[in-house]
Coordinates of C-alpha atoms in Angstrom, one line a residue:
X1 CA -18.9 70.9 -20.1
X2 CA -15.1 70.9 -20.7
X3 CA -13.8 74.4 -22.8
X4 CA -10.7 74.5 -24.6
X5 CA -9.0 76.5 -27.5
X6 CA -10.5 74.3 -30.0
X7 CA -13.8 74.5 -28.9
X8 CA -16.2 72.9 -26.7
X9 CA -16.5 69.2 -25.3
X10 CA -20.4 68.1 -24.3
X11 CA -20.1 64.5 -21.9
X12 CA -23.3 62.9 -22.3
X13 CA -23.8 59.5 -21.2
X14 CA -20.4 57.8 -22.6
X15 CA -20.4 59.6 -25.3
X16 CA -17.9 63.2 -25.6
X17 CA -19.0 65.2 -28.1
X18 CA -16.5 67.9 -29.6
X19 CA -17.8 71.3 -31.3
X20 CA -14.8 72.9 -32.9
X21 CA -16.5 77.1 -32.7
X22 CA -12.7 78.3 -32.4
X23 CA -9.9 76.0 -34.3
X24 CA -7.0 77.7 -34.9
X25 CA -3.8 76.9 -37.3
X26 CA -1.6 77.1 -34.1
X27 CA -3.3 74.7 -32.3
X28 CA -3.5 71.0 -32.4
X29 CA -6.5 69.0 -31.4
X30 CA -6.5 65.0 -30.7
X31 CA -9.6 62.6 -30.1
X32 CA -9.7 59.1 -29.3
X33 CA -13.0 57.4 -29.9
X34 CA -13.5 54.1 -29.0
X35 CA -14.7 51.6 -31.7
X36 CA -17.3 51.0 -29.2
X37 CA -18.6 53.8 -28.6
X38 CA -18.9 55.1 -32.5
X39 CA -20.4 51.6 -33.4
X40 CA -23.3 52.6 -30.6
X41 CA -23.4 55.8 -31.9
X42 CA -23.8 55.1 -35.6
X43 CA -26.7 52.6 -35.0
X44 CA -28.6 55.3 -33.2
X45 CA -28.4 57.2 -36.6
X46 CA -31.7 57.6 -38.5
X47 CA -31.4 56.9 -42.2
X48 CA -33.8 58.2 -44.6
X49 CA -34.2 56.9 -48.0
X50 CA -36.0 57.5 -51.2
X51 CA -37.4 53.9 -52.9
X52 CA -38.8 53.5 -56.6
X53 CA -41.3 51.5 -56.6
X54 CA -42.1 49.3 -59.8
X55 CA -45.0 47.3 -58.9
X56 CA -45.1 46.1 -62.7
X57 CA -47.2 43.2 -64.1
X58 CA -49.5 40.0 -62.8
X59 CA -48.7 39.1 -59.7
X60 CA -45.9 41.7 -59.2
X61 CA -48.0 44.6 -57.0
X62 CA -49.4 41.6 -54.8
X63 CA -45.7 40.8 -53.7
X64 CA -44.7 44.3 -53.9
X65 CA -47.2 45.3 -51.8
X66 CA -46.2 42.4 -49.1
X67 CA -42.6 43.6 -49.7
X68 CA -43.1 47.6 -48.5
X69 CA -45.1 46.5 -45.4
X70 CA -41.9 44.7 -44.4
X71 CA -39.8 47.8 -45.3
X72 CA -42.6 49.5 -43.4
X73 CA -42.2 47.4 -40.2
X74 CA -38.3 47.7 -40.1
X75 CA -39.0 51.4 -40.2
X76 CA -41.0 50.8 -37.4
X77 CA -38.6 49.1 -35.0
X78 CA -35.2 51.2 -36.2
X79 CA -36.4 54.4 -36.4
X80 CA -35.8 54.9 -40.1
X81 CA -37.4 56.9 -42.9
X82 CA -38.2 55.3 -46.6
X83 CA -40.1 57.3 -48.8
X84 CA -41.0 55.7 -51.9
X85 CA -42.7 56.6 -55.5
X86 CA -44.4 54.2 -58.1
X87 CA -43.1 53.9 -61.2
X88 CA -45.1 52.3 -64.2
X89 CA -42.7 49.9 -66.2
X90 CA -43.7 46.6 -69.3
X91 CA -46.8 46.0 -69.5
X92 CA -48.4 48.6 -67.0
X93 CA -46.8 51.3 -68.6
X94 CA -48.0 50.2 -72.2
X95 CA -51.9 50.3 -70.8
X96 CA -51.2 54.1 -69.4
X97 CA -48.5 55.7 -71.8
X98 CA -48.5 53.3 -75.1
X99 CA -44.9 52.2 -74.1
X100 CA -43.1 50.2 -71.5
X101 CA -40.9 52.8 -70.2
X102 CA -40.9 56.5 -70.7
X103 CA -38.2 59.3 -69.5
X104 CA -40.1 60.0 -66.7
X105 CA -39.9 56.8 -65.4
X106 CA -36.3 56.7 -65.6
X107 CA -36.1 60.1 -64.4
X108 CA -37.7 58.9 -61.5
X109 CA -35.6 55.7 -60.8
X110 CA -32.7 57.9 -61.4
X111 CA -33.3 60.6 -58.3
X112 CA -33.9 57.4 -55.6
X113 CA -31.5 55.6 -54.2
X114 CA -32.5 52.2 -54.8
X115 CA -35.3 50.6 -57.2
X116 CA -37.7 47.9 -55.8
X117 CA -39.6 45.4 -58.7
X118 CA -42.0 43.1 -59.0
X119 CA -42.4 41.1 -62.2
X120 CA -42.7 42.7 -65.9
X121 CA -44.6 40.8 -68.7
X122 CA -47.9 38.6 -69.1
X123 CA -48.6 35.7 -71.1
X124 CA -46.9 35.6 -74.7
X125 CA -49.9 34.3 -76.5
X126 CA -53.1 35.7 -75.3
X127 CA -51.8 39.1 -73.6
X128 CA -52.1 41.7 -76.8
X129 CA -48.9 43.8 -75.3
X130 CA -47.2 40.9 -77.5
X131 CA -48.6 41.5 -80.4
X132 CA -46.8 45.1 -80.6
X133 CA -43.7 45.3 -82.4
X134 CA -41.0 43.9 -79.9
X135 CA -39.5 47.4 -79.3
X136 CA -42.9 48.0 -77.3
X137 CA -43.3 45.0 -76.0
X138 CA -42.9 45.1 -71.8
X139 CA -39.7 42.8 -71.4
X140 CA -38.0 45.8 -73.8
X141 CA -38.4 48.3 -70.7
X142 CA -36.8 46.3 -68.1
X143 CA -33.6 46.1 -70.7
X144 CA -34.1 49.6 -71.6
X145 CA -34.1 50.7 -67.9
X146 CA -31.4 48.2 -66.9
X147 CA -29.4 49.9 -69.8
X148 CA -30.2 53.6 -68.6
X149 CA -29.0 52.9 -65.0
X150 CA -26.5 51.3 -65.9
X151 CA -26.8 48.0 -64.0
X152 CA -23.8 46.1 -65.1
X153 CA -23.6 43.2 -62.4
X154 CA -26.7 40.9 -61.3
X155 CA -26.4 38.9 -58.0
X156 CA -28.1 36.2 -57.8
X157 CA -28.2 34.2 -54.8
X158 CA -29.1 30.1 -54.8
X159 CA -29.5 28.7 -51.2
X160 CA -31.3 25.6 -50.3
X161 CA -33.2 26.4 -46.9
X162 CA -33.3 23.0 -44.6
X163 CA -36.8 23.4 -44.4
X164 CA -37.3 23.1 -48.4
X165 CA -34.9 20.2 -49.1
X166 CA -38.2 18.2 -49.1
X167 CA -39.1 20.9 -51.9
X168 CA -35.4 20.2 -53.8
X169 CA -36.2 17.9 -56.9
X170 CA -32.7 16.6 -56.4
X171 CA -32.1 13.4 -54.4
X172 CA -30.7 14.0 -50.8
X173 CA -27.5 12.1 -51.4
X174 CA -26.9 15.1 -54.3
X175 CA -28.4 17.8 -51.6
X176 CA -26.0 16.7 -48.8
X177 CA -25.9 19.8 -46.0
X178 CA -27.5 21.8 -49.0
X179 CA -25.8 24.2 -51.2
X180 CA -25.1 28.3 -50.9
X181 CA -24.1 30.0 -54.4
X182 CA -24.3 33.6 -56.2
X183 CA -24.5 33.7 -59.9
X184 CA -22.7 36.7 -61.1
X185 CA -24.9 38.0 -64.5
X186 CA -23.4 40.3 -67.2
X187 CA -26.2 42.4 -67.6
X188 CA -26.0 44.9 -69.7
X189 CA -24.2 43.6 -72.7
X190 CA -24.2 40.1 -74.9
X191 CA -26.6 38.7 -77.2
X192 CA -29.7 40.5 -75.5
X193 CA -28.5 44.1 -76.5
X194 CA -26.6 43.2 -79.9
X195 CA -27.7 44.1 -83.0
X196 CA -30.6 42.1 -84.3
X197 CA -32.9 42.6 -87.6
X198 CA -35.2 39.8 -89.5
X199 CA -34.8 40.0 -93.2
X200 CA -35.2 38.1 -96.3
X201 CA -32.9 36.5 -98.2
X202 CA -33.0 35.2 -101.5
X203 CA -36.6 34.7 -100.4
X204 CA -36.0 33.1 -97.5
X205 CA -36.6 34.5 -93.9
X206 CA -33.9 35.4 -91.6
X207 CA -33.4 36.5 -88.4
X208 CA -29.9 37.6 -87.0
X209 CA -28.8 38.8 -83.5
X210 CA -25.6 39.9 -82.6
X211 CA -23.7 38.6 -79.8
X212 CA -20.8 41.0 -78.8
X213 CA -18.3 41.9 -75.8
X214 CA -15.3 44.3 -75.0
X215 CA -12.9 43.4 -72.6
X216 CA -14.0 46.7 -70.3
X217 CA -17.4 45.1 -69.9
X218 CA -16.2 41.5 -69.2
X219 CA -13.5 43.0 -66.7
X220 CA -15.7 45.0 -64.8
X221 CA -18.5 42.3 -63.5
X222 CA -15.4 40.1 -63.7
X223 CA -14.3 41.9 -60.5
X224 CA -17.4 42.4 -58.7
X225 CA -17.2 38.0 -59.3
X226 CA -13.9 38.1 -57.4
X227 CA -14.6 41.0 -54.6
X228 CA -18.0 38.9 -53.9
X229 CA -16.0 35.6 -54.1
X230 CA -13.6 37.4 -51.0
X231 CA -16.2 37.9 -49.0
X232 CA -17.8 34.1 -49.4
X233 CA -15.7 30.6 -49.8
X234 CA -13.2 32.6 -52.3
X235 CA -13.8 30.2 -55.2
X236 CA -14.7 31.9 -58.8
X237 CA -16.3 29.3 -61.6
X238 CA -16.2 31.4 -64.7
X239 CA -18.6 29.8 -67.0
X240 CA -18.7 30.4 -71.0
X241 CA -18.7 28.6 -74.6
X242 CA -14.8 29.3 -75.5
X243 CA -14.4 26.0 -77.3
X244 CA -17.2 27.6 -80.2
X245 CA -17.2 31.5 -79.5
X246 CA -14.8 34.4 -80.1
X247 CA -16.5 36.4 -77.6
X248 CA -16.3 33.6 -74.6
X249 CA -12.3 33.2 -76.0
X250 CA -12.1 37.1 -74.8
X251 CA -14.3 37.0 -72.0
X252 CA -11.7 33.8 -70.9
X253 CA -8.6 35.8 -71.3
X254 CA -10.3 38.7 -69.5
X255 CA -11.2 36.9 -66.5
X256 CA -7.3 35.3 -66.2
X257 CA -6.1 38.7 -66.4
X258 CA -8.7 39.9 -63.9
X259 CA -7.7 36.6 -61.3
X260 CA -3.8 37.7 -61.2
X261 CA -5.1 40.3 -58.7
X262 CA -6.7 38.1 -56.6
X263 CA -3.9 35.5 -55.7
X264 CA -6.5 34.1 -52.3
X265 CA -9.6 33.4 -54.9
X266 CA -9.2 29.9 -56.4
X267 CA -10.7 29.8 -59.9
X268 CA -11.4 27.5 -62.3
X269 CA -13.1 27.7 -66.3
X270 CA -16.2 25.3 -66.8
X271 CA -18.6 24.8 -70.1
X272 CA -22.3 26.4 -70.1
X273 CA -23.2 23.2 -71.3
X274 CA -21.1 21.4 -68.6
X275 CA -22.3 23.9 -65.8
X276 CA -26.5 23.4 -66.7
X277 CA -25.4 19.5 -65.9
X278 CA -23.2 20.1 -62.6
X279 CA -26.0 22.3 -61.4
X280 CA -27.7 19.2 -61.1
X281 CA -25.1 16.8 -60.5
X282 CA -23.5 18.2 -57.9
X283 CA -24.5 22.3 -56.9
X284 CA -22.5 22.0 -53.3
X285 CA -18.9 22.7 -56.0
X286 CA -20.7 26.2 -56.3
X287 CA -19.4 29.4 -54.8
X288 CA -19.1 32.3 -57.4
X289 CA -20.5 31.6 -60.7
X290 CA -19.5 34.2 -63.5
X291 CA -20.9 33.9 -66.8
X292 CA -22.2 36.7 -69.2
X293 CA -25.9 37.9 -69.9
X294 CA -28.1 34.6 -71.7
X295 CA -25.8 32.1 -69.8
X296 CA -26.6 33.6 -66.4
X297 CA -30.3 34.3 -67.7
X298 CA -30.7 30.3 -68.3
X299 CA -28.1 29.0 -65.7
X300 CA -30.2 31.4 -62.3
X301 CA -33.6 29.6 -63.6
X302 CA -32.1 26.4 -63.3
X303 CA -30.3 27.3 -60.0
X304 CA -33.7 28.8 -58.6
X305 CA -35.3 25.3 -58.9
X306 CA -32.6 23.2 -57.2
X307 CA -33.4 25.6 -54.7
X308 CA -37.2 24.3 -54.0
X309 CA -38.8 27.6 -55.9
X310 CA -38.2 30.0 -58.4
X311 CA -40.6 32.0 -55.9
X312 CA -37.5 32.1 -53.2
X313 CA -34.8 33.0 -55.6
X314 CA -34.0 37.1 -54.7
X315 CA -32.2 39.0 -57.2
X316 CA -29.9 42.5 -57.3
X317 CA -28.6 44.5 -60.1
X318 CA -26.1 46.8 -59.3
X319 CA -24.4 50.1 -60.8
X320 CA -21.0 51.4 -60.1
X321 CA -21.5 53.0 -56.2
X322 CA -24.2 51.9 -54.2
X323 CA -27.0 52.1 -56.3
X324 CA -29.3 49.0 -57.3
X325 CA -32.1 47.9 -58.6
X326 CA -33.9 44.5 -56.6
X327 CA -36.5 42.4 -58.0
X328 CA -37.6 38.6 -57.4
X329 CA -35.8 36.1 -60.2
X330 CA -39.5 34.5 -61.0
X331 CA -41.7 35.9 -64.1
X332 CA -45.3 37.3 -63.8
X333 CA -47.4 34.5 -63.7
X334 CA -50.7 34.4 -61.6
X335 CA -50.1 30.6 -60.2
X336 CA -46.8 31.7 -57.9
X337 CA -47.6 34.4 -55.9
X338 CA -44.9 33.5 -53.4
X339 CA -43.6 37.3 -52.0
X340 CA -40.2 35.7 -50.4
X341 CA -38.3 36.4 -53.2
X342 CA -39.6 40.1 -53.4
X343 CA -39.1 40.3 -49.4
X344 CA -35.3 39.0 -49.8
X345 CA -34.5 41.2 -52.5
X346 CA -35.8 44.2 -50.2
X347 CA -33.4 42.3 -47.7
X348 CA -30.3 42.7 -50.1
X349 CA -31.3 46.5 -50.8
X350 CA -31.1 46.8 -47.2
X351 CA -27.4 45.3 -47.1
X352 CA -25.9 46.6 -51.2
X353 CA -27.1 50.0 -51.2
X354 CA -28.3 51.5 -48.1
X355 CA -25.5 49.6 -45.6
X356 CA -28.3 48.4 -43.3
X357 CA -27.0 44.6 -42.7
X358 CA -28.6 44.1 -39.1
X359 CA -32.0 45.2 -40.7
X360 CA -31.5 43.1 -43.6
X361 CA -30.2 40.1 -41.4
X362 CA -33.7 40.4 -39.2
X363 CA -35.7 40.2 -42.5
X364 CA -33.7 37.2 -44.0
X365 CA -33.8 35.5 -40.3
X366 CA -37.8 36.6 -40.6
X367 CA -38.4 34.3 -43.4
X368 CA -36.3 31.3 -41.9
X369 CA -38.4 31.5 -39.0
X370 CA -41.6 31.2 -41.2
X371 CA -40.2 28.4 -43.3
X372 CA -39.2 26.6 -39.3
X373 CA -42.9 26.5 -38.8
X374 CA -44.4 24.9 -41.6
X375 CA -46.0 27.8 -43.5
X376 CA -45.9 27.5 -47.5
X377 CA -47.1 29.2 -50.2
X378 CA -48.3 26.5 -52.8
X379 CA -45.3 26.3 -55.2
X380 CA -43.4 25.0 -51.8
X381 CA -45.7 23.0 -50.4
X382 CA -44.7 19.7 -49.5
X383 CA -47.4 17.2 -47.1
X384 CA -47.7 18.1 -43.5
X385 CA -47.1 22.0 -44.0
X386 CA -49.5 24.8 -43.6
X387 CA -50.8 26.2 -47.0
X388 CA -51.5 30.4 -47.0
X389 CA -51.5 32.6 -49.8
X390 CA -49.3 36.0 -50.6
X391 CA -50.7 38.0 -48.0
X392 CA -50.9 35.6 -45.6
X393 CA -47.3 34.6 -46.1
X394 CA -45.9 38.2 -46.0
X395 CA -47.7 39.0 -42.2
X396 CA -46.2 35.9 -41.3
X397 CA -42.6 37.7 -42.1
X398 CA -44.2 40.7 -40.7
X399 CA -44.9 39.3 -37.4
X400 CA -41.5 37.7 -36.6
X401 CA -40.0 41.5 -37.0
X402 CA -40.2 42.4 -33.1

């Protein structure tokens, strides 16, 4: 142990470790860490973190469930501390409280530091949560608890794994080396949270929704698209309507304004209508897509099945900060319980919100490992693979986390 007037230094291994009991004004202290050694040093720390869990509807606590034993086995091998508390949300929250969402709930999601979701809803036409008024209905909690965290900006990742191009619909001259895009979603604004009533009129039904955007919501995910698009193949594809709609003639200037800042992203405007067809046409042009809230809704399905599944597509939904909420991009239903999606998105809360990338890097390389020897769930199965189901599929993952 070395003493000096500002205090004490403690060698220990490589490291030197400075305790400052006796800084004065007079006195002057300089330390040179090595990137090295503080790079060790901050892997060694253990993080601790508090997850909400939303289990949700149909098949969404079987791949939940799959999803927190992986978050459970990378606890495991780093050393780190997830807490986590259920939250009831669409349809499951109806059966308990007689509403999908309730201030508790929110309160909840509010006090963690990241959200984890299945899948909200059931089936339109025999489930009776859709014969309550649509306010009640379970798909109007996920956009009221979008709304109340404020989740602005969706991510949604399209990448075709080599192992699923056999899975890909498209024809391998289309599919070349396979295609690696995000879809950048307005999420909190557009036609799904305008105004809408059903009326008569002159005694004739009418229905009317309201599709509305200011330029502060279309800049804001605008530059999430272009900080994302830095970090990939630096190439934005803003996608709108402007050759019909005043609000995709705004969201259009916005975004031009928004690309004078970012002089290394290329960027370029395309057609919603002219994007569903180069999905399909040609995906490898994709880096960045942009669009606003039912574009990106319709446009991520489509991209999801060019991928092989809708069961592999992960999903994040971020705030201003760090915070997010991560669910899988597929819908309730019983016939796809395929947990990758739900085991990636846990993967991209590892990497957005809580800065683990190694750990989320194992998980992702996990499932790639999986895929490499033949397992599928049924949605990707394809002749000569090895068939499981949910569970079997998510100790699969498990086991490749050593």
């Amino acid at each position: 142990m070395v003493r000096n007037d500002c205090g004490s230094a403690f060698l220990i291994g490589t490291f030197v470790f400075f305790h400052f009991n006796r800084l004065k004004s007079v006195g002057k202290c300089v330390i040179i860490i090595t990137i090295t050694q503080l790079e060790y040093f901050l892997e060694e720390i253990i993080m601790d973190y508090k997850i909400a869990l939303i289990p949700g509807d149909g098949i969404g606590p079987e791949i939940v469930g799959e999803a927190k034993k992986v978050l459970d086995k990378v606890c495991e091998k780093y050393g780190h501390s997830f807490s986590y508390s259920e939250v009831l949300l669409g349809g499951a929250s109806i059966d308990v409280h007689g509403v999908p969402l309730t201030d508790e709930a929110i309160a909840t999601a509010k006090s963690s530091d990241a959200v984890l979701m299945g899948s909200i809803g059931g089936d339109a036409k025999t489930s009776p949560w859709y014969k309550l008024e649509p306010s009640k209905r379970p798909e109007a909690g996920l956009l009221a608890i979008r709304k109340a965290l404020n989740l602005f900006a969706n991510l949604r990742p399209a990448y075709l794994y080599n192992e699923l191009k056999k899975a890909c619909p498209l024809r391998d001259e289309v599919i070349g080396d396979g295609f690696d895009m995000v879809i950048m979603r307005e999420l909190t604004g557009g036609l799904y949270f305008g105004e809408r009533h059903t009326e008569e009129i002159d005694g004739v039904r009418t229905a009317i929704d309201t599709l509305s955007y200011n330029e502060n919501e279309i800049r804001r995910i605008a530059i999430k698209a272009f900080d994302i698009a830095r970090k990939r193949k630096k190439h934005v594809i803003s996608v709108d309507k402007a050759n019909v709609l005043d609000s995709s003639r705004l969201w259009r200037a916005v975004v031009e304004e928004v690309a004078k800042d970012y002089e290394d992203v290329t960027y370029e405007h395309m057609l919603v209508d002219n994007c569903a067809m180069q999905l399909v046409n040609n995906p490898r042009q994709f880096d960045v897509i942009l669009t606003e809230n039912m574009f990106g809704d319709i446009l991520s399905d489509e991209a999801s099945m060019i991928t092989g599944s809708i069961g592999m597509l992960s999903s994040a939904s971020l705030a201003e900060g760090k915070f997010g909420l991560y669910e899988p991009s597929h819908g309730s239903a019983q016939d796809i319980a395929n947990p990758i999606a739900t085991i990636l998105s846990a993967a991209m809360m590892l990497r957005y919100s809580f800065d683990l990338d190694k750990e989320a890097d194992e998980i992702e390389k996990a499932v790639k490992a999986v895929l490499a020897d033949g397992y599928r769930t049924v949605d990707i199965m394809s002749d000569g693979m090895k068939k499981v189901g949910c569970k079997e599929m998510g100790q699969l993952i498990i086991d490749q986390i050593k």
